[in-house]
Amino acid sequence: MTVRVRQVHLLNVERCQPEPAELWDAVTEQQLTDWENEWVPELLKAIERLEREGIESRHWPQSSHWNWRKKVEALRGMLASPGFSIVCDGLTQGMMIVDTVKKRCRIDNQKGKPLVYVEFVENAPWNRRELCDSPRYRGVGSILMRAAIELSVESEFGGRIGLHSLSQAHDFYAYLWHDGPWRRF
Amino acid sequence: MTDLGADSDYQGLRYFEMMPEQTRALVEKGKERERERRDEDGNQQGVVHPYGAA
């Protein structure tokens, strides 16, 4: 399997400086190993902390039950379901799986036209403000959204993308267009 | 993105779409940001633009 790697930059929050990162057009065994060995333990620690602090479970990460290995294995070899990942500092910082076939636009003036549908997208636990006081990197979600848009353009879908959002991510998607989270990264 | 509201066929999750005019502006803005970051990083040699040639 050939993986196309493009250089991007994330914001290193602690140093307040850009840091070179890689955008891969795949979710590989390396990402799944990082998910199992790094993401899951970190997520469990964060949930334990939220529980200790008396935070109601409805405020816990809604993606915590996602099993990336199962998702990727179920879609392996399906050309219509490509994956993307971001690697920085030797670790996977974000992953995304999209679909290029199943969904169509719903918005009135584009109704029925093809689009890239974002099936799953997740940031590493250490980059999520709701899980840690000092996130390591910013920019992961925005770069993955841009990758979906770029795929939509390459697929001649005009840049159209769509997704269902977990409620904890509403603000991110609602303001993506309005120079909100995009402002800095 | 445009919020099309809760989708009863999808566990009530809200559905968002981004249209061509929005995505063009976003990608352009992203390219501009990436150039800024690349310049700031000072690592311009051998850098492949993240989304191909501008």
mmCIF file with all atom_site columns, N, CA and C in Angstrom, chain A residues 88-128:
data_model
loop_
_atom_site.group_PDB
_atom_site.id
_atom_site.type_symbol
_atom_site.label_atom_id
_atom_site.label_alt_id
_atom_site.label_comp_id
_atom_site.label_asym_id
_atom_site.label_entity_id
_atom_site.label_seq_id
_atom_site.pdbx_PDB_ins_code
_atom_site.Cartn_x
_atom_site.Cartn_y
_atom_site.Cartn_z
_atom_site.occupancy
_atom_site.B_iso_or_equiv
_atom_site.pdbx_formal_charge
_atom_site.auth_seq_id
_atom_site.auth_comp_id
_atom_site.auth_asym_id
_atom_site.auth_atom_id
_atom_site.pdbx_PDB_model_num
ATOM 1   N N  . CYS A 1 88  ? 2.730   13.621 14.136 1.00 0.00 ? 88  CYS A N  1
ATOM 2   C CA . CYS A 1 88  ? 3.627   14.686 14.575 1.00 0.00 ? 88  CYS A CA 1
ATOM 3   C C  . CYS A 1 88  ? 4.363   14.174 15.812 1.00 0.00 ? 88  CYS A C  1
ATOM 4   N N  . ASP A 1 89  ? 5.639   14.483 15.911 1.00 0.00 ? 89  ASP A N  1
ATOM 5   C CA . ASP A 1 89  ? 6.442   14.035 17.045 1.00 0.00 ? 89  ASP A CA 1
ATOM 6   C C  . ASP A 1 89  ? 6.390   12.510 17.182 1.00 0.00 ? 89  ASP A C  1
ATOM 7   N N  . GLY A 1 90  ? 6.321   11.836 16.034 1.00 0.00 ? 90  GLY A N  1
ATOM 8   C CA . GLY A 1 90  ? 6.359   10.374 16.035 1.00 0.00 ? 90  GLY A CA 1
ATOM 9   C C  . GLY A 1 90  ? 5.066   9.695  16.448 1.00 0.00 ? 90  GLY A C  1
ATOM 10  N N  . LEU A 1 91  ? 4.012   10.472 16.681 1.00 0.00 ? 91  LEU A N  1
ATOM 11  C CA . LEU A 1 91  ? 2.757   9.880  17.138 1.00 0.00 ? 91  LEU A CA 1
ATOM 12  C C  . LEU A 1 91  ? 1.585   10.338 16.280 1.00 0.00 ? 91  LEU A C  1
ATOM 13  N N  . THR A 1 92  ? 0.588   9.482  16.191 1.00 0.00 ? 92  THR A N  1
ATOM 14  C CA . THR A 1 92  ? -0.630  9.851  15.470 1.00 0.00 ? 92  THR A CA 1
ATOM 15  C C  . THR A 1 92  ? -1.410  10.873 16.294 1.00 0.00 ? 92  THR A C  1
ATOM 16  N N  . GLN A 1 93  ? -1.716  11.996 15.653 1.00 0.00 ? 93  GLN A N  1
ATOM 17  C CA . GLN A 1 93  ? -2.398  13.080 16.371 1.00 0.00 ? 93  GLN A CA 1
ATOM 18  C C  . GLN A 1 93  ? -3.880  13.178 15.998 1.00 0.00 ? 93  GLN A C  1
ATOM 19  N N  . GLY A 1 94  ? -4.255  12.547 14.892 1.00 0.00 ? 94  GLY A N  1
ATOM 20  C CA . GLY A 1 94  ? -5.654  12.585 14.496 1.00 0.00 ? 94  GLY A CA 1
ATOM 21  C C  . GLY A 1 94  ? -5.895  11.585 13.379 1.00 0.00 ? 94  GLY A C  1
ATOM 22  N N  . MET A 1 95  ? -7.151  11.122 13.269 1.00 0.00 ? 95  MET A N  1
ATOM 23  C CA . MET A 1 95  ? -7.504  10.163 12.217 1.00 0.00 ? 95  MET A CA 1
ATOM 24  C C  . MET A 1 95  ? -8.884  10.506 11.665 1.00 0.00 ? 95  MET A C  1
ATOM 25  N N  . MET A 1 96  ? -9.102  10.116 10.421 1.00 0.00 ? 96  MET A N  1
ATOM 26  C CA . MET A 1 96  ? -10.398 10.379 9.793  1.00 0.00 ? 96  MET A CA 1
ATOM 27  C C  . MET A 1 96  ? -10.672 9.301  8.737  1.00 0.00 ? 96  MET A C  1
ATOM 28  N N  . ILE A 1 97  ? -11.921 8.899  8.652  1.00 0.00 ? 97  ILE A N  1
ATOM 29  C CA . ILE A 1 97  ? -12.366 8.006  7.578  1.00 0.00 ? 97  ILE A CA 1
ATOM 30  C C  . ILE A 1 97  ? -13.513 8.710  6.858  1.00 0.00 ? 97  ILE A C  1
ATOM 31  N N  . VAL A 1 98  ? -13.467 8.715  5.548  1.00 0.00 ? 98  VAL A N  1
ATOM 32  C CA . VAL A 1 98  ? -14.527 9.372  4.782  1.00 0.00 ? 98  VAL A CA 1
ATOM 33  C C  . VAL A 1 98  ? -15.165 8.364  3.827  1.00 0.00 ? 98  VAL A C  1
ATOM 34  N N  . ASP A 1 99  ? -16.262 8.764  3.248  1.00 0.00 ? 99  ASP A N  1
ATOM 35  C CA . ASP A 1 99  ? -16.940 7.938  2.253  1.00 0.00 ? 99  ASP A CA 1
ATOM 36  C C  . ASP A 1 99  ? -17.223 8.813  1.036  1.00 0.00 ? 99  ASP A C  1
ATOM 37  N N  . THR A 1 100 ? -16.978 8.262  -0.140 1.00 0.00 ? 100 THR A N  1
ATOM 38  C CA . THR A 1 100 ? -17.134 9.072  -1.352 1.00 0.00 ? 100 THR A CA 1
ATOM 39  C C  . THR A 1 100 ? -18.302 8.617  -2.221 1.00 0.00 ? 100 THR A C  1
ATOM 40  N N  . VAL A 1 101 ? -19.078 7.675  -1.732 1.00 0.00 ? 101 VAL A N  1
ATOM 41  C CA . VAL A 1 101 ? -20.103 7.072  -2.588 1.00 0.00 ? 101 VAL A CA 1
ATOM 42  C C  . VAL A 1 101 ? -21.516 7.137  -1.999 1.00 0.00 ? 101 VAL A C  1
ATOM 43  N N  . LYS A 1 102 ? -21.619 6.840  -0.712 1.00 0.00 ? 102 LYS A N  1
ATOM 44  C CA . LYS A 1 102 ? -22.949 6.550  -0.145 1.00 0.00 ? 102 LYS A CA 1
ATOM 45  C C  . LYS A 1 102 ? -23.879 7.753  0.000  1.00 0.00 ? 102 LYS A C  1
ATOM 46  N N  . LYS A 1 103 ? -23.329 8.913  0.264  1.00 0.00 ? 103 LYS A N  1
ATOM 47  C CA . LYS A 1 103 ? -24.181 10.060 0.612  1.00 0.00 ? 103 LYS A CA 1
ATOM 48  C C  . LYS A 1 103 ? -24.264 11.083 -0.520 1.00 0.00 ? 103 LYS A C  1
ATOM 49  N N  . ARG A 1 104 ? -25.347 11.858 -0.461 1.00 0.00 ? 104 ARG A N  1
ATOM 50  C CA . ARG A 1 104 ? -25.556 12.938 -1.426 1.00 0.00 ? 104 ARG A CA 1
ATOM 51  C C  . ARG A 1 104 ? -25.884 14.214 -0.663 1.00 0.00 ? 104 ARG A C  1
ATOM 52  N N  . CYS A 1 105 ? -25.672 15.361 -1.321 1.00 0.00 ? 105 CYS A N  1
ATOM 53  C CA . CYS A 1 105 ? -25.959 16.652 -0.692 1.00 0.00 ? 105 CYS A CA 1
ATOM 54  C C  . CYS A 1 105 ? -27.442 16.770 -0.359 1.00 0.00 ? 105 CYS A C  1
ATOM 55  N N  . ARG A 1 106 ? -27.697 17.443 0.755  1.00 0.00 ? 106 ARG A N  1
ATOM 56  C CA . ARG A 1 106 ? -29.092 17.669 1.174  1.00 0.00 ? 106 ARG A CA 1
ATOM 57  C C  . ARG A 1 106 ? -29.474 19.141 1.053  1.00 0.00 ? 106 ARG A C  1
ATOM 58  N N  . ILE A 1 107 ? -28.510 19.999 1.119  1.00 0.00 ? 107 ILE A N  1
ATOM 59  C CA . ILE A 1 107 ? -28.820 21.429 1.117  1.00 0.00 ? 107 ILE A CA 1
ATOM 60  C C  . ILE A 1 107 ? -29.486 21.781 -0.217 1.00 0.00 ? 107 ILE A C  1
ATOM 61  N N  . ASP A 1 108 ? -30.490 22.665 -0.162 1.00 0.00 ? 108 ASP A N  1
ATOM 62  C CA . ASP A 1 108 ? -31.377 22.881 -1.305 1.00 0.00 ? 108 ASP A CA 1
ATOM 63  C C  . ASP A 1 108 ? -30.667 23.103 -2.643 1.00 0.00 ? 108 ASP A C  1
ATOM 64  N N  . ASN A 1 109 ? -29.762 24.069 -2.685 1.00 0.00 ? 109 ASN A N  1
ATOM 65  C CA . ASN A 1 109 ? -29.195 24.418 -3.992 1.00 0.00 ? 109 ASN A CA 1
ATOM 66  C C  . ASN A 1 109 ? -28.134 23.426 -4.488 1.00 0.00 ? 109 ASN A C  1
ATOM 67  N N  . GLN A 1 110 ? -27.861 22.383 -3.699 1.00 0.00 ? 110 GLN A N  1
ATOM 68  C CA . GLN A 1 110 ? -26.889 21.362 -4.122 1.00 0.00 ? 110 GLN A CA 1
ATOM 69  C C  . GLN A 1 110 ? -27.495 19.960 -4.036 1.00 0.00 ? 110 GLN A C  1
ATOM 70  N N  . LYS A 1 111 ? -28.760 19.902 -3.792 1.00 0.00 ? 111 LYS A N  1
ATOM 71  C CA . LYS A 1 111 ? -29.432 18.634 -3.492 1.00 0.00 ? 111 LYS A CA 1
ATOM 72  C C  . LYS A 1 111 ? -29.116 17.545 -4.520 1.00 0.00 ? 111 LYS A C  1
ATOM 73  N N  . GLY A 1 112 ? -28.722 16.372 -4.000 1.00 0.00 ? 112 GLY A N  1
ATOM 74  C CA . GLY A 1 112 ? -28.480 15.225 -4.856 1.00 0.00 ? 112 GLY A CA 1
ATOM 75  C C  . GLY A 1 112 ? -27.088 15.148 -5.447 1.00 0.00 ? 112 GLY A C  1
ATOM 76  N N  . LYS A 1 113 ? -26.318 16.212 -5.284 1.00 0.00 ? 113 LYS A N  1
ATOM 77  C CA . LYS A 1 113 ? -24.956 16.180 -5.845 1.00 0.00 ? 113 LYS A CA 1
ATOM 78  C C  . LYS A 1 113 ? -24.034 15.355 -4.941 1.00 0.00 ? 113 LYS A C  1
ATOM 79  N N  . PRO A 1 114 ? -22.988 14.792 -5.540 1.00 0.00 ? 114 PRO A N  1
ATOM 80  C CA . PRO A 1 114 ? -22.089 13.966 -4.720 1.00 0.00 ? 114 PRO A CA 1
ATOM 81  C C  . PRO A 1 114 ? -21.270 14.817 -3.747 1.00 0.00 ? 114 PRO A C  1
ATOM 82  N N  . LEU A 1 115 ? -20.873 14.202 -2.653 1.00 0.00 ? 115 LEU A N  1
ATOM 83  C CA . LEU A 1 115 ? -20.025 14.893 -1.683 1.00 0.00 ? 115 LEU A CA 1
ATOM 84  C C  . LEU A 1 115 ? -19.143 13.883 -0.977 1.00 0.00 ? 115 LEU A C  1
ATOM 85  N N  . VAL A 1 116 ? -18.143 14.368 -0.301 1.00 0.00 ? 116 VAL A N  1
ATOM 86  C CA . VAL A 1 116 ? -17.326 13.517 0.569  1.00 0.00 ? 116 VAL A CA 1
ATOM 87  C C  . VAL A 1 116 ? -17.961 13.577 1.951  1.00 0.00 ? 116 VAL A C  1
ATOM 88  N N  . TYR A 1 117 ? -18.346 12.421 2.444  1.00 0.00 ? 117 TYR A N  1
ATOM 89  C CA . TYR A 1 117 ? -18.991 12.350 3.750  1.00 0.00 ? 117 TYR A CA 1
ATOM 90  C C  . TYR A 1 117 ? -17.968 11.892 4.788  1.00 0.00 ? 117 TYR A C  1
ATOM 91  N N  . VAL A 1 118 ? -17.830 12.676 5.838  1.00 0.00 ? 118 VAL A N  1
ATOM 92  C CA . VAL A 1 118 ? -16.867 12.335 6.897  1.00 0.00 ? 118 VAL A CA 1
ATOM 93  C C  . VAL A 1 118 ? -17.551 11.357 7.855  1.00 0.00 ? 118 VAL A C  1
ATOM 94  N N  . GLU A 1 119 ? -17.103 10.119 7.807  1.00 0.00 ? 119 GLU A N  1
ATOM 95  C CA . GLU A 1 119 ? -17.711 9.077  8.651  1.00 0.00 ? 119 GLU A CA 1
ATOM 96  C C  . GLU A 1 119 ? -17.248 9.221  10.100 1.00 0.00 ? 119 GLU A C  1
ATOM 97  N N  . PHE A 1 120 ? -15.931 9.296  10.278 1.00 0.00 ? 120 PHE A N  1
ATOM 98  C CA . PHE A 1 120 ? -15.363 9.386  11.621 1.00 0.00 ? 120 PHE A CA 1
ATOM 99  C C  . PHE A 1 120 ? -14.150 10.305 11.573 1.00 0.00 ? 120 PHE A C  1
ATOM 100 N N  . VAL A 1 121 ? -14.058 11.159 12.573 1.00 0.00 ? 121 VAL A N  1
ATOM 101 C CA . VAL A 1 121 ? -12.848 11.976 12.703 1.00 0.00 ? 121 VAL A CA 1
ATOM 102 C C  . VAL A 1 121 ? -12.592 12.157 14.192 1.00 0.00 ? 121 VAL A C  1
ATOM 103 N N  . GLU A 1 122 ? -11.354 11.970 14.597 1.00 0.00 ? 122 GLU A N  1
ATOM 104 C CA . GLU A 1 122 ? -11.049 12.074 16.028 1.00 0.00 ? 122 GLU A CA 1
ATOM 105 C C  . GLU A 1 122 ? -9.649  12.629 16.235 1.00 0.00 ? 122 GLU A C  1
ATOM 106 N N  . ASN A 1 123 ? -9.544  13.424 17.262 1.00 0.00 ? 123 ASN A N  1
ATOM 107 C CA . ASN A 1 123 ? -8.283  14.027 17.664 1.00 0.00 ? 123 ASN A CA 1
ATOM 108 C C  . ASN A 1 123 ? -7.684  13.184 18.796 1.00 0.00 ? 123 ASN A C  1
ATOM 109 N N  . ALA A 1 124 ? -6.371  13.137 18.905 1.00 0.00 ? 124 ALA A N  1
ATOM 110 C CA . ALA A 1 124 ? -5.745  12.402 20.008 1.00 0.00 ? 124 ALA A CA 1
ATOM 111 C C  . ALA A 1 124 ? -6.193  13.015 21.335 1.00 0.00 ? 124 ALA A C  1
ATOM 112 N N  . PRO A 1 125 ? -6.358  12.207 22.373 1.00 0.00 ? 125 PRO A N  1
ATOM 113 C CA . PRO A 1 125 ? -6.881  12.721 23.643 1.00 0.00 ? 125 PRO A CA 1
ATOM 114 C C  . PRO A 1 125 ? -6.065  13.873 24.214 1.00 0.00 ? 125 PRO A C  1
ATOM 115 N N  . TRP A 1 126 ? -4.749  13.843 24.015 1.00 0.00 ? 126 TRP A N  1
ATOM 116 C CA . TRP A 1 126 ? -3.889  14.889 24.605 1.00 0.00 ? 126 TRP A CA 1
ATOM 117 C C  . TRP A 1 126 ? -4.005  16.233 23.869 1.00 0.00 ? 126 TRP A C  1
ATOM 118 N N  . ASN A 1 127 ? -4.754  16.239 22.769 1.00 0.00 ? 127 ASN A N  1
ATOM 119 C CA . ASN A 1 127 ? -4.967  17.509 22.056 1.00 0.00 ? 127 ASN A CA 1
ATOM 120 C C  . ASN A 1 127 ? -6.337  18.104 22.347 1.00 0.00 ? 127 ASN A C  1
ATOM 121 N N  . ARG A 1 128 ? -7.104  17.456 23.203 1.00 0.00 ? 128 ARG A N  1
ATOM 122 C CA . ARG A 1 128 ? -8.505  17.864 23.389 1.00 0.00 ? 128 ARG A CA 1
ATOM 123 C C  . ARG A 1 128 ? -8.669  18.643 24.680 1.00 0.00 ? 128 ARG A C  1
#
